[in-house]
Coordinates of C-alpha atoms and ligand atoms in Angstrom, one line a residue:
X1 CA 101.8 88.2 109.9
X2 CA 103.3 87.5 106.8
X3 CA 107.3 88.6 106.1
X4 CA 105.5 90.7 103.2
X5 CA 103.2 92.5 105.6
X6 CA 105.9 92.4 108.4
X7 CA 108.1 94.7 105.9
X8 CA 105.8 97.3 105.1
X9 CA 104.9 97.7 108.3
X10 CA 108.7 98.4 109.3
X11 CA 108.6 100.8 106.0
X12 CA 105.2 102.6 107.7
X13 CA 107.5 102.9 110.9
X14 CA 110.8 104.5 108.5
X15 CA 108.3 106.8 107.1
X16 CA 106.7 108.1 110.6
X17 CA 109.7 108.1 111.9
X18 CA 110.9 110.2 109.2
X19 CA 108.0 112.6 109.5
X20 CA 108.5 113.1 113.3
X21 CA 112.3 114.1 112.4
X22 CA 110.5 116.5 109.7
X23 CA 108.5 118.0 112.6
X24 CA 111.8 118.6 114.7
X25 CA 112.2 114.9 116.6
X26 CA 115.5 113.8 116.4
X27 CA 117.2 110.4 116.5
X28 CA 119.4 109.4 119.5
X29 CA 122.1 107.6 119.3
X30 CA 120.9 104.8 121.5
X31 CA 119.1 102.0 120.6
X32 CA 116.3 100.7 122.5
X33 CA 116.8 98.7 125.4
X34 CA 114.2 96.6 124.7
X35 CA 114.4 95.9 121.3
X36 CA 117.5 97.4 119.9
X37 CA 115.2 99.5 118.0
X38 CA 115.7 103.3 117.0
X39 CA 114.7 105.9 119.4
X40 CA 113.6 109.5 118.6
X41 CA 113.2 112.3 121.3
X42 CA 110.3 114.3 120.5
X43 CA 109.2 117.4 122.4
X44 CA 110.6 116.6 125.1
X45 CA 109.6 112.2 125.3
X46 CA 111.3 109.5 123.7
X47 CA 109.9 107.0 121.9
X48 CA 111.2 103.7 120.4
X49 CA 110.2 103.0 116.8
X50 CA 109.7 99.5 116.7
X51 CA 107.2 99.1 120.0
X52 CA 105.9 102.9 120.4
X53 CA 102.7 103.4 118.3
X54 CA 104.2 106.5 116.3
X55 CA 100.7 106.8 113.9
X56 CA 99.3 108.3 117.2
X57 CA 102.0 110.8 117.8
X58 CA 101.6 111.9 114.0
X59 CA 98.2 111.6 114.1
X60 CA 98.0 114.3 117.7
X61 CA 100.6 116.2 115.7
X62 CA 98.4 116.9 112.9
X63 CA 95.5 118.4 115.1
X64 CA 96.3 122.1 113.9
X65 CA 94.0 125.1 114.1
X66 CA 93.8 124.8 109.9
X67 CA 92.7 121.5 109.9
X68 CA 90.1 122.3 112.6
X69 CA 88.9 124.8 111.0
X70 CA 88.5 123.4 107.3
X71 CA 86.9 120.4 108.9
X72 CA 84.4 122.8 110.9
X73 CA 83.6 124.5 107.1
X74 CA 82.5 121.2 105.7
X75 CA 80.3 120.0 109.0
X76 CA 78.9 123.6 108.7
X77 CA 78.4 123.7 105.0
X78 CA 77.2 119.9 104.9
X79 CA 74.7 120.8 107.6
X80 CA 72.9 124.0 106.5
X81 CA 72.6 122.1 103.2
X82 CA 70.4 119.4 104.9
X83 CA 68.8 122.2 107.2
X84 CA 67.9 124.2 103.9
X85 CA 66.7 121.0 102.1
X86 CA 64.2 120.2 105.1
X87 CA 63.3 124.3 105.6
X88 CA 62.1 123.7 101.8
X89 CA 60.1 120.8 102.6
X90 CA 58.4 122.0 106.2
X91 CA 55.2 122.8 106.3
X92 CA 54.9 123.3 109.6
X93 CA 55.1 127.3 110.6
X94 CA 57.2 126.6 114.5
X95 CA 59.4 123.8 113.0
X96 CA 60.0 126.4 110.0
X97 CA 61.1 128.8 113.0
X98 CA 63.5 126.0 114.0
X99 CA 65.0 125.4 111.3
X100 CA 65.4 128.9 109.7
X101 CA 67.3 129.8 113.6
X102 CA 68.8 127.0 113.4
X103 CA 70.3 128.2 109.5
X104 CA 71.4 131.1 111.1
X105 CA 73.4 129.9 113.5
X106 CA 75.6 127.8 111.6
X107 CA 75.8 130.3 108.5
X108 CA 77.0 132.9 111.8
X109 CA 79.1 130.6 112.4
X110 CA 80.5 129.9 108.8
X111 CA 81.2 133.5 108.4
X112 CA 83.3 133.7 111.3
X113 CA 85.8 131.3 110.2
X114 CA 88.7 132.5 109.2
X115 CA 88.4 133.2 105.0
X116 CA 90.9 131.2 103.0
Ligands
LIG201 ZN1 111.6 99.4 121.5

């Protein structure tokens, strides 16, 4: 690892570290007692900076029902697009039937998202 590399890494760390603060962590006065590096408590574990893999913590963090669900409105959009494309193409009359039930259950499904 380069020192270049090395330092941006330590700035990733500053700026996770800084975003678990901003979700309520907080810094303890203690330093690591492996690595004198800083240690944040958050909900309820503590985690050094320096040798805990903080992009997972952020990363679980960020699993929230709105991001769920926006990410459900694209799969579902993105695939009764391609379900609509090959309905227009079928010639087949049962694979038709597939395909339109198929339609119908992910536009169902679309419409019970919650509406932005
Ligand atoms: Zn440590």
């Amino acid at each position: 690892m380069t020192a270049g590399a090395a330092l941006s890494a330590s700035k990733d760390r500053m700026k996770l570290a800084a975003e678990l603060v901003s979700r309520g962590a907080t810094m303890l006065a203690d330093p690591c007692p492996q690595d004198g590096g800083i240690q944040v408590r958050y909900r309820g574990k503590v985690y050094c900076i320096t040798h805990d893999d903080l992009s997972m913590i952020t990363k679980a963090a960020t699993v929230s029902y709105d991001s769920v669900v926006a990410q459900m409105r694209e799969v579902l959009l993105a695939r009764l697009n391609e379900t609509t494309a090959a309905l227009g193409t079928e010639k087949d009359a049962s694979k038709q039937e597939q395909l339109v039930s198929l339609a119908a259950k992910y536009f169902e499904l679309l419409q019970k998202l919650p509406q932005k």
